[in-house]
PDB file of C-alpha atoms in Angstrom:
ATOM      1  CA  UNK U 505     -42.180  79.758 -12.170  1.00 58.00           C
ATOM      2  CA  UNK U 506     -43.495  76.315 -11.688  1.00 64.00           C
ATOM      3  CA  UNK U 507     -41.891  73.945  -9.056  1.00 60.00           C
ATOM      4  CA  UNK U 508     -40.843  70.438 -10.211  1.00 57.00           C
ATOM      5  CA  UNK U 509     -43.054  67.691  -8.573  1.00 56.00           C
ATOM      6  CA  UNK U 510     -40.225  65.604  -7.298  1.00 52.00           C
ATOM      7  CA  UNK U 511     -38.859  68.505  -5.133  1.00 52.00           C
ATOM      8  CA  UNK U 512     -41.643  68.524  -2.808  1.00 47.00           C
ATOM      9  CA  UNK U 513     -41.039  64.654  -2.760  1.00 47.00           C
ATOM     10  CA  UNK U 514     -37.104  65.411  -1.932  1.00 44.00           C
ATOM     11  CA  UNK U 515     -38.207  67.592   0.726  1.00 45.00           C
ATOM     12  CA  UNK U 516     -40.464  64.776   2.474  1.00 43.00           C
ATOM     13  CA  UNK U 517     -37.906  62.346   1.811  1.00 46.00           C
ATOM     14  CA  UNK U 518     -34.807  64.122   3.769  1.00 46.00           C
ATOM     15  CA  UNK U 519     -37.378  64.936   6.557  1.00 44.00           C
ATOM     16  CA  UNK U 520     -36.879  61.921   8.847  1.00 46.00           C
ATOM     17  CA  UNK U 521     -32.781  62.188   8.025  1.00 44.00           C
ATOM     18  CA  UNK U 522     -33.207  65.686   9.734  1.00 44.00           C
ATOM     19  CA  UNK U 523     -35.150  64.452  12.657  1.00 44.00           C
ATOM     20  CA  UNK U 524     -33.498  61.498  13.359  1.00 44.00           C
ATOM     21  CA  UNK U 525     -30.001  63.302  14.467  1.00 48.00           C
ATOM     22  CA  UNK U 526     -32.711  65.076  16.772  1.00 51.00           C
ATOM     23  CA  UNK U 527     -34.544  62.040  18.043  1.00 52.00           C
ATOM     24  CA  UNK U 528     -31.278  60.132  19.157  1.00 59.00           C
ATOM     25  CA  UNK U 529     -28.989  57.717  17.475  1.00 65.00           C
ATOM     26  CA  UNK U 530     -29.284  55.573  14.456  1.00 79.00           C
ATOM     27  CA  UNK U 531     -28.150  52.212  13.469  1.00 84.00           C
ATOM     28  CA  UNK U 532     -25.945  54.019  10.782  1.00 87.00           C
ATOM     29  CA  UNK U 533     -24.349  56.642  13.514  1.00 87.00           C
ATOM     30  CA  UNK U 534     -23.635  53.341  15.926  1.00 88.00           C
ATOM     31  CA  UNK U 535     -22.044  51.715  12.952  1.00 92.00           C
ATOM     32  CA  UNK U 536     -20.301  54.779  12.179  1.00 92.00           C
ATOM     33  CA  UNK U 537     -18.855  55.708  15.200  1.00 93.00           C
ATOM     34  CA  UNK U 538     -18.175  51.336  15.961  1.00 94.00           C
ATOM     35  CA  UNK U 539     -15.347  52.366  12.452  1.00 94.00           C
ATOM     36  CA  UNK U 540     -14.344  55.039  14.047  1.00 93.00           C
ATOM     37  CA  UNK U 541     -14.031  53.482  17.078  1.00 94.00           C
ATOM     38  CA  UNK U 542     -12.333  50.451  15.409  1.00 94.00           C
ATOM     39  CA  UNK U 543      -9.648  52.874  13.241  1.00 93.00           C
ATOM     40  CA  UNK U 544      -8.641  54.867  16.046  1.00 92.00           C
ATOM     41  CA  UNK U 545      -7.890  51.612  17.979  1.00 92.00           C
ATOM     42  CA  UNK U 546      -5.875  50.145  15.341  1.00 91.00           C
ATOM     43  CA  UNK U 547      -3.648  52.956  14.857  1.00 89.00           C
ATOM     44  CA  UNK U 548      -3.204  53.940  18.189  1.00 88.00           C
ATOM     45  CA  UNK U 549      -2.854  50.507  19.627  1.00 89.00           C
ATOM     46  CA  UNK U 550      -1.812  48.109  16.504  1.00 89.00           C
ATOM     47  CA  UNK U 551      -0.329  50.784  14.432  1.00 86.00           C
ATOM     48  CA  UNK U 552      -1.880  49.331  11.586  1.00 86.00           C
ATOM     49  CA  UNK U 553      -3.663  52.155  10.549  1.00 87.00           C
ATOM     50  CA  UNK U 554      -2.706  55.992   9.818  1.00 88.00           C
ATOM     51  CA  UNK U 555      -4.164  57.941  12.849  1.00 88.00           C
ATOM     52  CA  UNK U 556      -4.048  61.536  11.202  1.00 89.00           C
ATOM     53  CA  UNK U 557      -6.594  60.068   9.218  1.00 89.00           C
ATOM     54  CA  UNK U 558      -8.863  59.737  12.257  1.00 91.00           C
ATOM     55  CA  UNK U 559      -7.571  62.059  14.923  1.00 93.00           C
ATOM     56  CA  UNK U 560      -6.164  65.687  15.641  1.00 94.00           C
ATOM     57  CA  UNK U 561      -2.744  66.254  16.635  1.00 93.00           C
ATOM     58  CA  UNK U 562      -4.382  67.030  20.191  1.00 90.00           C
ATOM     59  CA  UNK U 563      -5.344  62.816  20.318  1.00 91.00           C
ATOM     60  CA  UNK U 564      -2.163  62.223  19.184  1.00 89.00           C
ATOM     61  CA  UNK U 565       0.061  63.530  21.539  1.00 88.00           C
ATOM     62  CA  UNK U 566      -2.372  62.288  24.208  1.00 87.00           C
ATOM     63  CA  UNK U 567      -2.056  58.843  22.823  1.00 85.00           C
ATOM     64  CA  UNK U 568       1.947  59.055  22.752  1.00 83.00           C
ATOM     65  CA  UNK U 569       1.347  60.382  26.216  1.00 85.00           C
ATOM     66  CA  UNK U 570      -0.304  57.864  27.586  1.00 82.00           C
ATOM     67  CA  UNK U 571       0.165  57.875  31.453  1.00 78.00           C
ATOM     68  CA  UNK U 572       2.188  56.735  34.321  1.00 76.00           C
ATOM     69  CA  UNK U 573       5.303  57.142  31.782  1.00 79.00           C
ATOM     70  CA  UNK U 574       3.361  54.069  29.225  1.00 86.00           C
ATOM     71  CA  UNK U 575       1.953  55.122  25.533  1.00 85.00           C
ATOM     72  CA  UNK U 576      -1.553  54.067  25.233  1.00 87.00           C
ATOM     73  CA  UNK U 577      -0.015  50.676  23.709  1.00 88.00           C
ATOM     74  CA  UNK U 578       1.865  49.431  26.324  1.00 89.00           C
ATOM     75  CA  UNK U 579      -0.976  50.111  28.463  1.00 89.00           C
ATOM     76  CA  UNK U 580      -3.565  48.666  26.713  1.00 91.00           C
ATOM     77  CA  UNK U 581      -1.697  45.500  25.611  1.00 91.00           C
ATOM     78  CA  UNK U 582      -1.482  43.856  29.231  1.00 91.00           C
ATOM     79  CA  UNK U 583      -5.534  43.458  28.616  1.00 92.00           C
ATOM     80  CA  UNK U 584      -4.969  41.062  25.807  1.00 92.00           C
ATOM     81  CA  UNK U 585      -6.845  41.250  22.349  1.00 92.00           C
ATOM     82  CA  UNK U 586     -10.238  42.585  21.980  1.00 93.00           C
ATOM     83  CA  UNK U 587     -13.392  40.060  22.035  1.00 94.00           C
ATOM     84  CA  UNK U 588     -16.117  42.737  21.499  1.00 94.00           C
ATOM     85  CA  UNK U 589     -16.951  46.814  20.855  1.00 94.00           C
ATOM     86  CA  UNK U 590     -19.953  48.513  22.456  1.00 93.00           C
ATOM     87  CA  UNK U 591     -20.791  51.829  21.799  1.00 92.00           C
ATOM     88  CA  UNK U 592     -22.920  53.857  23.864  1.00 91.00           C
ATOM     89  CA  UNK U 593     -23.419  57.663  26.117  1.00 92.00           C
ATOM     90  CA  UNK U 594     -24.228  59.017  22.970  1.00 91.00           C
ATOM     91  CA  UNK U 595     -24.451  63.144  23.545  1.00 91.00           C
ATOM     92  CA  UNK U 596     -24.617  65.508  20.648  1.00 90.00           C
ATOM     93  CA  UNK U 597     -23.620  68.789  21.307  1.00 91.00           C
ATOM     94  CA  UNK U 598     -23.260  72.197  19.393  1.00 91.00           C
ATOM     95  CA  UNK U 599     -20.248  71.246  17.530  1.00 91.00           C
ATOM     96  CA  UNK U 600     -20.214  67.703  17.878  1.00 93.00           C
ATOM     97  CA  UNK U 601     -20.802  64.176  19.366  1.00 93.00           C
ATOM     98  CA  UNK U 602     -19.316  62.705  22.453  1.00 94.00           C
ATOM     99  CA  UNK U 603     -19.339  58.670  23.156  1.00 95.00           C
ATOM    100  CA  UNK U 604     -18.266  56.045  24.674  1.00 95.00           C
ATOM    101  CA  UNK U 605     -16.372  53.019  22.797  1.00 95.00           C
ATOM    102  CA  UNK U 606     -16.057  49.919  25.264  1.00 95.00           C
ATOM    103  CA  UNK U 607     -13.753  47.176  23.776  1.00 94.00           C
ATOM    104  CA  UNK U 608     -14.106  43.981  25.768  1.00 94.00           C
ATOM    105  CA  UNK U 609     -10.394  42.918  26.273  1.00 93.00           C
ATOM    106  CA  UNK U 610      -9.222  38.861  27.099  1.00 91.00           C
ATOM    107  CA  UNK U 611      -8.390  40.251  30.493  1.00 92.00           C
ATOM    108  CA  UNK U 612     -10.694  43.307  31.107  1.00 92.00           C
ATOM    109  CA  UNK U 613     -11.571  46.243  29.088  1.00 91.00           C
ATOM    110  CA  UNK U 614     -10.767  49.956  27.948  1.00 93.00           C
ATOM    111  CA  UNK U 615     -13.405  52.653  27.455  1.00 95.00           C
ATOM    112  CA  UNK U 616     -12.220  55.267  25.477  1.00 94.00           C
ATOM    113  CA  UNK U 617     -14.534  58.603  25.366  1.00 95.00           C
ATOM    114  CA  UNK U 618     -13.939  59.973  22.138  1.00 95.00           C
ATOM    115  CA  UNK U 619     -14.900  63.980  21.241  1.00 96.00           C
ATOM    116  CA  UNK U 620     -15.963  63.620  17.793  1.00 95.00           C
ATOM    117  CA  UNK U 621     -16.438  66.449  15.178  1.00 95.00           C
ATOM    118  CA  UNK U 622     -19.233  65.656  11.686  1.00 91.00           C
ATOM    119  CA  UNK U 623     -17.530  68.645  10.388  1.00 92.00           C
ATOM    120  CA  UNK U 624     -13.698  67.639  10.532  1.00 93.00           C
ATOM    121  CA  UNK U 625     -14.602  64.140  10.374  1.00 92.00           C
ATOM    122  CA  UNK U 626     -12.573  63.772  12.985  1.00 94.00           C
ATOM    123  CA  UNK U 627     -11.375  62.572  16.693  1.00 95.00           C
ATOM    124  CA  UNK U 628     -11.173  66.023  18.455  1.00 95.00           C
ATOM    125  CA  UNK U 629     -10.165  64.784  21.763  1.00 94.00           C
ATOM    126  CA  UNK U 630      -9.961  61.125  23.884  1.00 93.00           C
ATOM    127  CA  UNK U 631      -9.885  59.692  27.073  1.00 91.00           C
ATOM    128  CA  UNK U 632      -8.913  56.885  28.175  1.00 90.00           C
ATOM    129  CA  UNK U 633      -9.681  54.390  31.622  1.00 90.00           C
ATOM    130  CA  UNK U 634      -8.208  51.106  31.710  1.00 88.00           C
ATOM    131  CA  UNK U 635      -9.589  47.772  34.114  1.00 85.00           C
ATOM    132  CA  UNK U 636      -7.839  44.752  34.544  1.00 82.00           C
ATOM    133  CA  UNK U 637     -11.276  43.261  35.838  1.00 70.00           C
ATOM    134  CA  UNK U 638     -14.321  42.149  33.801  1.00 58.00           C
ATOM    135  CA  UNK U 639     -17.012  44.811  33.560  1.00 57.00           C
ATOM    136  CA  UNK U 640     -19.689  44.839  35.329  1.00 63.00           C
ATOM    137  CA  UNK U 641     -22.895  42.266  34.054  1.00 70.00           C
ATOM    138  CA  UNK U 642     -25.323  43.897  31.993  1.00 69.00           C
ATOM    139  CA  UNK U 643     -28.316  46.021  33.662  1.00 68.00           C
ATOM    140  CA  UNK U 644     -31.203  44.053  34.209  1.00 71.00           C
ATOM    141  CA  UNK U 645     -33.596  44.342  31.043  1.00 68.00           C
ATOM    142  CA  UNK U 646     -36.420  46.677  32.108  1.00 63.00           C
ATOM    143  CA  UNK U 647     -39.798  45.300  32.202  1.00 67.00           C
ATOM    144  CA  UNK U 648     -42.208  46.170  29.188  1.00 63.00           C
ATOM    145  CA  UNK U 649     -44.901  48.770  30.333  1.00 61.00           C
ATOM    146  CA  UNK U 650     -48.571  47.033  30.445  1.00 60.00           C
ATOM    147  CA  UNK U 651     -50.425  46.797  27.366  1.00 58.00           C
ATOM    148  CA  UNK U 652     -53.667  48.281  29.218  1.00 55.00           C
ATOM    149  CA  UNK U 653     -54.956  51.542  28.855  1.00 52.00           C
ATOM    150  CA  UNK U 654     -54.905  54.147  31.357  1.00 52.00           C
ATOM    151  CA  UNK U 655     -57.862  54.661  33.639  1.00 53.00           C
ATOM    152  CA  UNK U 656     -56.531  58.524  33.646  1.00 52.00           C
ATOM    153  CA  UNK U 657     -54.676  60.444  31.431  1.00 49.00           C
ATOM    154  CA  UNK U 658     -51.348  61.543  32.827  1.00 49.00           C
ATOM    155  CA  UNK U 659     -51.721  65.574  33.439  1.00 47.00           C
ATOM    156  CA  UNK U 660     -48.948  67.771  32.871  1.00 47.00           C
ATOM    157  CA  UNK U 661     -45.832  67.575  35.682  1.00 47.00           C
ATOM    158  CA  UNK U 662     -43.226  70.149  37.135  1.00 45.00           C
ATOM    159  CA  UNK U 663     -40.463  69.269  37.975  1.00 46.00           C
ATOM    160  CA  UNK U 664     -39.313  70.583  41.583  1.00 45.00           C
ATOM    161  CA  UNK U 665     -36.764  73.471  41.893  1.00 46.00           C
ATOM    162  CA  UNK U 666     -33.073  72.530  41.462  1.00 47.00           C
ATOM    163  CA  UNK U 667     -34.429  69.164  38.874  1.00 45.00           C
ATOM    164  CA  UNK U 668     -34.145  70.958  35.750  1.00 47.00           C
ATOM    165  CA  UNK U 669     -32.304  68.824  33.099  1.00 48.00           C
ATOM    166  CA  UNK U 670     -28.698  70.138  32.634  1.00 54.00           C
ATOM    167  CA  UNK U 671     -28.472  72.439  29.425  1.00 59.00           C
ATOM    168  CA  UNK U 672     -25.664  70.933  27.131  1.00 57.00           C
ATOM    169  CA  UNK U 673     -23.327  73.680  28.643  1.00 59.00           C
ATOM    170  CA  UNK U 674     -23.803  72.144  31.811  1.00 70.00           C
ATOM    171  CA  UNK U 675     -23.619  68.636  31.369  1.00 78.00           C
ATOM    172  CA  UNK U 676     -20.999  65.752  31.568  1.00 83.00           C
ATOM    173  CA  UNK U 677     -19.785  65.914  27.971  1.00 82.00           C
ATOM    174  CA  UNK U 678     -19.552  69.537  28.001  1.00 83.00           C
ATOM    175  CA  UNK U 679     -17.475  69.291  30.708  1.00 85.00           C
ATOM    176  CA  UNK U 680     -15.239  66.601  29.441  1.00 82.00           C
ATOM    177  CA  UNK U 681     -15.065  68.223  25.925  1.00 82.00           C
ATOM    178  CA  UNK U 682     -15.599  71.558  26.432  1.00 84.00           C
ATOM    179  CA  UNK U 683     -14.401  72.650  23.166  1.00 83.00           C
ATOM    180  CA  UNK U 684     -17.283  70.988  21.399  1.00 81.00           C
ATOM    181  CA  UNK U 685     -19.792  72.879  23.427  1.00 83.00           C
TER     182      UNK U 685
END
């Protein structure tokens, strides 16, 4: 049986989709995760949205939780509206992505780490830190390498004993949002 000549060309074409999850995030997963972000907000805090279309019954009752005897709206509402959304800490794991959504408030900012599932399509789990202040300024921009070649090429490094990267078991995330590890 003969192949069709465009499924070789299908096959090169969803290449780069496959290694992209691998290589780190893309301007579509930011955006994504900036609605997600952005949905989640509104229903928890505005209630202008249905949040069982964005999150498990698990974010739920931690958003009608809250803390110190406040739902997430009557904490977050001292801050005043938001001015801005950053996303960033992007960490896939086995069974899904951790990250951080930072909304600049009038007076402060939340983060909210959100445990997010591609499979459900859904917020998994939350948490949730509050600041009255302004965050911190923005890191310094880091200095672009030099444009010069190397007298020598770099040789292969070890890393010392006890520097191993953390496996995704072991790391932050993973212990945050152990369930998607």
């Amino acid at each position: 049986m003969k192949i069709p000549a465009y499924i070789p060309l299908l096959l090169l074409a969803a290449l780069p989709a496959s290694l992209a999850h691998a290589a780190g995030p893309t301007d579509i997963q930011k955006e994504h995760y900036a609605r997600t972000c952005t949905s989640l907000y509104n229903a928890a805090v505005l209630g202008t949205e249905d949040i069982s279309m964005v999150a498990t019954d698990t974010v739920k009752a931690r958003i009608a939780a809250g803390g110190n005897g406040k739902s997430v709206p009557q904490l977050v509402k001292p801050l005043g509206g938001v001015e801005s959304l950053g996303i960033s800490d992007l960490v896939h794991l086995n069974y899904g992505d951790v990250f951080v959504c930072q909304f600049r408030h009038v007076k402060g900012y939340s983060v909210w780490n959100i445990a997010y599932s591609p499979m459900t399509h859904m917020v998994e789990d939350i948490s949730l830190k509050l600041v009255a202040d302004p965050p911190p300024p923005p890191p310094k921009p880091v200095p672009k390498p030099s444009t010069q070649p190397a007298t020598q090429a770099p040789g292969p490094t070890s890393s010392a004993p006890g520097n191993t990267p953390a496996t995704p078991s072991q790391s932050e995330a993973c212990k945050m949002f152990p369930d998607l590890c």
